Coordinates of C-alpha atoms and ligand atoms in Angstrom, one line a residue:
M1 CA 8.6 -4.5 31.6
N2 CA 4.8 -5.0 31.8
I3 CA 2.5 -6.1 29.0
T4 CA 1.2 -2.7 28.1
E5 CA 4.6 -1.3 27.8
K6 CA 5.7 -4.2 25.5
I7 CA 2.5 -3.6 23.3
E8 CA 3.3 0.1 23.1
I9 CA 6.9 -0.5 21.9
L10 CA 6.0 -3.3 19.4
T11 CA 3.0 -1.5 17.9
E12 CA 5.0 1.7 17.5
A13 CA 7.9 -0.3 15.9
A14 CA 5.2 -1.8 13.4
K15 CA 4.2 1.6 12.1
F16 CA 7.0 1.3 9.6
D17 CA 5.1 -1.6 7.9
L18 CA 2.4 0.1 6.0
C19 CA -1.0 -1.5 6.3
G20 CA -1.5 -4.1 3.7
S21 CA -5.0 -3.0 3.1
F22 CA -6.9 -0.6 1.1
L23 CA -7.4 3.0 2.2
C24 CA -4.9 2.6 4.9
S25 CA -2.6 5.6 5.2
K26 CA -0.2 6.3 8.0
E27 CA -1.2 9.6 9.5
A28 CA -4.7 9.7 8.5
I29 CA -6.1 6.8 10.3
Q30 CA -3.8 5.9 13.1
R31 CA -5.5 6.4 16.4
K32 CA -4.7 5.5 20.0
S33 CA -7.0 2.9 21.5
T34 CA -8.0 2.8 25.1
I35 CA -5.1 0.4 25.8
N36 CA -2.6 3.0 24.2
G37 CA -1.8 0.6 21.5
W38 CA -2.1 1.4 17.7
I39 CA -5.2 0.1 16.2
Y40 CA -5.7 0.7 12.4
P41 CA -9.3 0.8 11.0
T42 CA -8.8 -0.6 7.5
T43 CA -11.0 -1.2 4.5
L44 CA -10.7 -4.5 3.0
P45 CA -11.0 -5.1 -0.8
D46 CA -14.5 -6.6 -0.1
G47 CA -15.6 -3.3 1.5
R48 CA -15.5 -4.4 5.0
T49 CA -13.9 -2.2 7.6
V50 CA -11.9 -4.0 10.2
R51 CA -9.8 -2.7 13.1
L52 CA -6.4 -4.3 12.9
L53 CA -3.9 -4.7 15.6
K54 CA -0.7 -4.0 13.8
I55 CA 2.3 -5.2 15.8
L56 CA 5.7 -6.8 15.6
L57 CA 6.4 -10.1 17.3
S58 CA 9.9 -8.9 18.1
N59 CA 12.0 -5.8 17.4
D60 CA 15.3 -7.6 18.3
C61 CA 16.8 -7.8 14.8
I62 CA 19.9 -9.8 13.7
H63 CA 20.1 -7.6 10.6
N64 CA 21.5 -4.2 10.2
C65 CA 19.5 -2.3 7.5
Y66 CA 20.7 1.3 7.4
Y67 CA 17.3 3.0 7.5
C68 CA 15.7 0.9 10.1
A69 CA 14.9 1.6 13.8
N70 CA 15.2 -2.0 14.7
R71 CA 18.7 -2.6 13.2
R72 CA 21.2 -4.7 15.2
D73 CA 23.6 -1.9 16.1
R74 CA 21.0 0.5 17.4
A75 CA 20.8 0.8 21.2
F76 CA 17.4 0.7 22.5
P77 CA 15.1 -1.8 24.5
R78 CA 14.8 -5.2 22.6
I79 CA 11.5 -7.0 23.2
S80 CA 9.8 -10.1 21.9
F81 CA 6.5 -11.9 22.5
T82 CA 6.3 -15.6 22.2
A83 CA 3.7 -17.0 19.9
D84 CA 1.5 -17.9 22.9
E85 CA 1.8 -14.5 24.4
M86 CA 0.8 -12.9 21.1
V87 CA -2.1 -15.1 20.8
R88 CA -3.2 -14.4 24.4
L89 CA -2.9 -10.6 23.8
F90 CA -4.9 -10.7 20.6
L91 CA -7.6 -12.8 22.1
E92 CA -7.9 -10.5 25.0
L93 CA -8.2 -7.5 22.7
R94 CA -10.9 -9.5 20.8
R95 CA -12.7 -10.3 24.0
R96 CA -12.8 -6.5 24.9
N97 CA -14.1 -5.8 21.3
L98 CA -11.2 -3.6 20.4
V99 CA -9.9 -5.4 17.3
D100 CA -11.2 -7.5 14.5
G101 CA -8.0 -8.6 12.8
L102 CA -4.3 -9.0 13.1
F103 CA -1.4 -7.6 11.0
L104 CA 1.6 -9.4 12.3
S105 CA 5.2 -8.6 11.2
S106 CA 8.6 -9.0 13.0
A107 CA 12.2 -8.1 13.0
V108 CA 14.4 -11.1 12.2
T109 CA 15.1 -12.5 15.7
K110 CA 17.5 -15.3 16.3
S111 CA 17.1 -16.5 12.7
P112 CA 14.7 -16.1 9.8
K113 CA 13.5 -19.7 10.2
H114 CA 12.8 -19.2 13.9
T115 CA 10.9 -15.9 13.4
M116 CA 8.7 -17.2 10.6
E117 CA 7.9 -20.3 12.7
Q118 CA 6.7 -18.1 15.5
M119 CA 4.7 -15.9 13.3
L120 CA 3.1 -19.0 11.6
K121 CA 2.5 -20.5 15.0
V122 CA 0.5 -17.4 16.0
A123 CA -1.7 -17.8 12.9
E124 CA -2.0 -21.5 13.4
I125 CA -3.1 -21.3 17.0
L126 CA -5.6 -18.6 16.2
R127 CA -7.1 -20.5 13.3
E128 CA -6.8 -24.1 14.4
K129 CA -7.2 -23.9 18.1
H130 CA -9.4 -20.8 18.6
N131 CA -11.2 -21.1 15.3
F132 CA -10.5 -17.5 14.6
K133 CA -12.1 -16.6 11.2
G134 CA -11.2 -12.9 11.0
Y135 CA -8.6 -11.0 9.0
I136 CA -4.9 -12.0 9.3
H137 CA -2.1 -10.4 7.5
L138 CA 1.3 -11.9 7.7
K139 CA 4.6 -10.6 6.6
I140 CA 6.8 -13.1 4.8
L141 CA 10.4 -12.9 5.6
P142 CA 12.9 -13.0 2.8
E143 CA 14.4 -16.3 3.7
S144 CA 11.2 -18.1 4.1
S145 CA 11.0 -21.6 2.5
L146 CA 8.3 -22.9 0.2
D147 CA 6.6 -24.7 3.0
Y148 CA 6.5 -21.6 5.2
I149 CA 5.1 -19.5 2.4
E150 CA 2.5 -22.1 1.6
T151 CA 1.5 -22.3 5.3
A152 CA 1.4 -18.5 5.6
I153 CA -1.0 -18.3 2.7
R154 CA -3.2 -21.0 4.1
Y155 CA -3.6 -19.2 7.3
A156 CA -3.4 -15.5 6.2
D157 CA -5.9 -13.5 4.2
R158 CA -3.1 -11.3 2.9
V159 CA 0.7 -11.6 2.8
S160 CA 3.3 -9.2 2.1
I161 CA 6.9 -9.3 1.0
N162 CA 8.7 -6.1 1.2
L163 CA 11.2 -5.4 -1.7
E164 CA 12.2 -2.0 -0.2
A165 CA 14.0 -0.9 -3.5
P166 CA 13.6 -1.3 -7.2
R167 CA 17.0 -2.5 -8.0
E168 CA 19.7 -4.6 -6.3
N169 CA 22.3 -1.8 -6.3
Y170 CA 19.8 0.5 -4.4
L171 CA 18.9 -2.2 -2.0
K172 CA 22.6 -2.8 -1.2
E173 CA 23.0 0.9 -0.5
I174 CA 20.4 0.7 2.3
A175 CA 20.2 -2.9 3.3
P176 CA 23.4 -4.9 2.4
E177 CA 22.2 -8.1 3.9
K178 CA 19.0 -8.2 1.7
D179 CA 19.0 -9.7 -1.9
L180 CA 16.4 -8.3 -4.3
L181 CA 16.4 -11.4 -6.5
A182 CA 15.8 -13.6 -3.5
L183 CA 12.8 -11.4 -2.6
I184 CA 11.4 -11.6 -6.0
N185 CA 11.9 -15.3 -6.0
K186 CA 9.4 -15.4 -3.1
L187 CA 6.8 -13.8 -5.3
E188 CA 7.7 -16.4 -8.0
I189 CA 7.0 -19.1 -5.4
I190 CA 3.6 -17.5 -4.7
K191 CA 2.9 -17.3 -8.4
R192 CA 3.6 -21.0 -8.7
L193 CA 1.3 -21.8 -5.7
S194 CA -1.5 -19.8 -7.2
E195 CA -1.3 -22.3 -10.1
K196 CA -2.4 -24.9 -7.5
N197 CA -5.1 -22.6 -6.3
I198 CA -3.2 -21.7 -3.1
V199 CA -3.8 -18.0 -3.1
P200 CA -4.0 -15.4 -0.4
K201 CA -7.6 -14.3 -0.7
S202 CA -6.9 -10.7 0.1
G203 CA -3.8 -10.7 -2.1
I204 CA -0.1 -9.9 -1.8
T205 CA 1.4 -6.6 -1.1
T206 CA 4.9 -5.0 -1.1
Q207 CA 6.5 -1.9 0.2
F208 CA 9.3 0.4 -1.0
V209 CA 11.4 2.8 1.1
V210 CA 11.4 5.9 -1.1
G211 CA 14.3 8.3 -1.1
A212 CA 16.9 6.4 1.2
S213 CA 18.9 5.5 -1.9
K214 CA 19.1 7.2 -5.4
E215 CA 16.3 5.2 -6.8
K216 CA 14.1 7.0 -9.4
D217 CA 10.3 7.1 -9.5
V218 CA 10.3 5.6 -13.0
E219 CA 12.3 2.6 -11.6
I220 CA 10.0 2.1 -8.6
L221 CA 6.9 2.3 -10.8
S222 CA 8.2 0.3 -13.6
L223 CA 8.9 -2.6 -11.1
T224 CA 5.5 -2.1 -9.5
Y225 CA 3.9 -2.3 -13.0
K226 CA 5.7 -5.5 -13.7
L227 CA 4.7 -7.0 -10.3
Y228 CA 1.0 -6.2 -11.1
Q229 CA 1.2 -7.7 -14.5
E230 CA 3.4 -10.8 -13.8
Y231 CA 2.9 -11.6 -10.2
K232 CA -0.7 -10.4 -9.5
L233 CA 0.5 -8.1 -6.8
S234 CA -2.6 -6.5 -5.1
R235 CA -0.9 -3.3 -3.9
A236 CA 2.4 -1.6 -3.6
Y237 CA 3.0 0.8 -0.6
F238 CA 5.5 3.7 -0.7
S239 CA 7.1 4.9 2.4
A240 CA 8.8 8.3 2.3
F241 CA 12.3 7.8 4.1
Q242 CA 12.5 9.5 7.4
P243 CA 15.9 9.5 9.1
I244 CA 16.2 7.7 12.4
P245 CA 18.7 8.7 15.1
Q246 CA 21.5 6.3 15.6
T247 CA 21.4 4.8 12.1
P248 CA 23.9 5.3 9.3
L249 CA 21.3 7.4 7.4
E250 CA 20.5 9.7 10.3
D251 CA 21.9 12.7 8.5
L252 CA 20.1 12.0 5.2
R253 CA 17.4 14.5 4.4
P254 CA 13.8 13.2 4.9
T255 CA 11.9 12.5 1.7
S256 CA 9.1 14.8 0.9
T257 CA 5.8 13.3 1.6
W258 CA 4.8 14.9 -1.8
R259 CA 6.8 12.3 -3.5
E260 CA 5.0 9.6 -1.6
V261 CA 1.6 11.2 -2.6
R262 CA 2.7 11.4 -6.3
L263 CA 3.8 7.7 -6.3
Y264 CA 0.4 6.7 -4.9
E265 CA -1.4 8.8 -7.4
A266 CA 0.6 7.3 -10.3
D267 CA 0.1 3.8 -8.8
F268 CA -3.6 4.4 -8.7
L269 CA -3.6 5.4 -12.4
I270 CA -1.9 2.1 -13.2
R271 CA -4.2 -0.1 -11.1
R272 CA -7.5 1.6 -11.5
Y273 CA -7.3 3.8 -14.6
N274 CA -5.7 1.4 -17.0
F275 CA -2.6 3.7 -17.5
S276 CA 0.5 1.9 -18.7
I277 CA 3.9 2.7 -17.3
N278 CA 4.9 4.3 -20.6
E279 CA 2.0 6.9 -20.3
L280 CA 3.2 8.3 -17.0
I281 CA 5.2 11.5 -17.3
F282 CA 8.5 11.8 -15.5
D283 CA 11.0 14.7 -15.3
E284 CA 14.5 14.6 -16.7
N285 CA 15.7 12.8 -13.5
G286 CA 13.1 10.1 -13.9
N287 CA 10.9 11.4 -11.1
L288 CA 7.2 12.4 -11.0
P289 CA 7.0 16.1 -11.0
L290 CA 5.8 17.3 -7.6
N291 CA 3.9 20.3 -8.6
E292 CA 1.1 18.5 -10.6
D293 CA -0.7 15.3 -10.1
P294 CA 0.1 12.7 -12.7
K295 CA -3.3 12.5 -14.4
T296 CA -3.7 16.4 -14.8
L297 CA -0.1 16.4 -16.2
W298 CA -1.0 13.6 -18.7
A299 CA -4.2 15.5 -19.7
K300 CA -2.2 18.8 -20.2
T301 CA 0.4 17.0 -22.4
H302 CA -2.2 15.3 -24.5
P303 CA -4.3 18.1 -25.9
Q304 CA -5.2 15.9 -28.9
F305 CA -7.3 13.7 -26.6
F306 CA -9.6 16.6 -25.4
P307 CA -12.2 17.8 -25.1
I308 CA -14.3 14.7 -24.5
E309 CA -18.0 14.7 -25.1
I310 CA -19.4 13.8 -21.8
N311 CA -22.6 12.2 -23.3
K312 CA -20.7 9.9 -25.8
A313 CA -17.4 9.0 -24.0
T314 CA -16.7 5.4 -23.2
Y315 CA -15.9 4.5 -19.7
E316 CA -12.2 4.4 -20.6
Q317 CA -12.3 7.9 -22.1
L318 CA -14.1 9.2 -19.0
L319 CA -11.3 7.9 -16.8
R320 CA -8.8 10.1 -18.6
I321 CA -10.5 13.3 -17.7
P322 CA -9.0 15.0 -14.7
G323 CA -11.6 15.1 -11.8
I324 CA -13.5 12.0 -13.0
G325 CA -12.6 8.6 -11.4
P326 CA -14.2 5.2 -11.8
I327 CA -17.1 6.0 -9.3
S328 CA -17.8 9.3 -11.2
A329 CA -17.5 7.6 -14.7
K330 CA -19.8 4.9 -13.7
K331 CA -22.4 7.5 -12.3
I332 CA -22.2 9.5 -15.6
I333 CA -22.8 6.4 -17.7
K334 CA -25.8 5.3 -15.6
A335 CA -27.2 8.8 -15.4
R336 CA -27.1 9.4 -19.2
K337 CA -28.8 6.1 -19.9
E338 CA -32.0 7.8 -18.4
Q339 CA -31.4 11.3 -19.7
K340 CA -28.5 13.2 -21.4
I341 CA -26.3 15.2 -19.3
R342 CA -27.6 18.8 -20.1
D343 CA -25.2 21.0 -18.3
I344 CA -22.7 21.5 -15.4
K345 CA -25.5 21.5 -12.9
D346 CA -26.3 17.9 -13.9
L347 CA -22.7 17.0 -13.3
K348 CA -22.5 18.6 -10.0
K349 CA -25.7 16.7 -8.9
L350 CA -23.6 13.5 -9.6
G351 CA -20.9 14.8 -7.4
I352 CA -18.4 15.4 -10.2
Q353 CA -15.5 17.7 -9.5
V354 CA -16.6 20.3 -12.2
E355 CA -13.7 22.7 -11.5
R356 CA -11.2 20.1 -12.4
C357 CA -12.8 18.6 -15.5
K358 CA -14.5 21.6 -17.1
N359 CA -11.6 22.4 -19.4
Y360 CA -11.5 19.0 -20.8
I361 CA -15.1 18.2 -21.6
L362 CA -17.9 19.0 -23.9
I363 CA -21.5 18.8 -22.9
N364 CA -23.7 18.3 -26.0
G365 CA -21.0 19.8 -28.1
K366 CA -20.5 23.0 -25.9
S367 CA -17.6 23.8 -23.6
P368 CA -18.6 24.2 -20.0
S369 CA -15.9 26.6 -19.7
S370 CA -17.8 29.0 -22.0
E371 CA -19.5 32.1 -20.3
K372 CA -23.0 30.7 -20.6
Q373 CA -22.2 27.4 -18.9
L374 CA -20.0 29.0 -16.2
S375 CA -22.7 31.2 -15.2
L376 CA -24.6 28.1 -14.1
L377 CA -21.9 27.2 -11.7
Ligands
SF4_401 S1 15.5 -7.0 8.6 FE1 16.2 -4.8 8.3 S2 14.3 -3.8 7.9 FE2 13.7 -5.7 8.9 S3 13.7 -5.2 11.0 FE3 15.7 -6.0 10.6 S4 16.9 -4.2 10.3 FE4 14.9 -3.6 10.1

């Protein structure tokens, strides 16, 4: 098998690891590069956009997770790069100006220790021997020791520990060899390291497989909320389950991508809009309703909070209005320091989604939903 074929297989296999970076969605930003590999343009927390080579070191797994394409019992070509090969590949792509950074994950090949050592070796050679200063994201395997985690944090900008499910019983249903407490223990180790100022500068991420077991959205988001609060998690990613042939879950129905979308929206409310988990609205089964976004649903069920006077509202109040996010709220506050918002036209000039917010606001005491104001639209 030539190098290009190896790259294609191992980058394709890496698509199940969601980008540990801001604004990285699966379908929206994947694109084929000129070498037929998968390169992900990704915006980092500091606003920089980088092109990531997202790849597995190996797809040859000793584990047998029920949902996974790389599981031990599945028949397909098994491939591994050595650390040196991966470094050479990455440097060649850098030389051709095709990538800026590396997202390195791996199936557990031979042993967790061996796999983690190989991934760390890639990062070490890039940093120490080739003085690579760009972005590196490393996945931390569940069985990693304190030393390995510390080394990963020293070399990588961002690390990820994928929990996959919000409770032990759900995890056992889809990955009997994994242990949720052991995974959370890795986050505990990272928390302790942060007390010694050993911190991944672009944070820690995790990922959940959604819909492969009977987990509820409220359970996923409750754990996510706790991880943000207690472990300073940077981001959680939600991957709607898709059945893969020749796996024990091949006949399970795929999870609606709408469920994934609603989870991201709710997660956004927690991270960026100061919503607590108790403020999110779930249906009788503990899931987010699919027919309405969580913020609009909250607004509809809290009529006592509205309408909000746009010229007097605090930043936090503005954030509660459907159609107004952090950027819009800041624009409104900045604009009204110079001059009061007079009407819907002023809001439109600021780029506010007037159609979404007009039923929830007052402008100088008047509802923009009134006939007079609507005529200005
Ligand atoms: S550990 Fe499980 S999820 Fe990870 S590659 Fe192996 S089989 Fe797949």
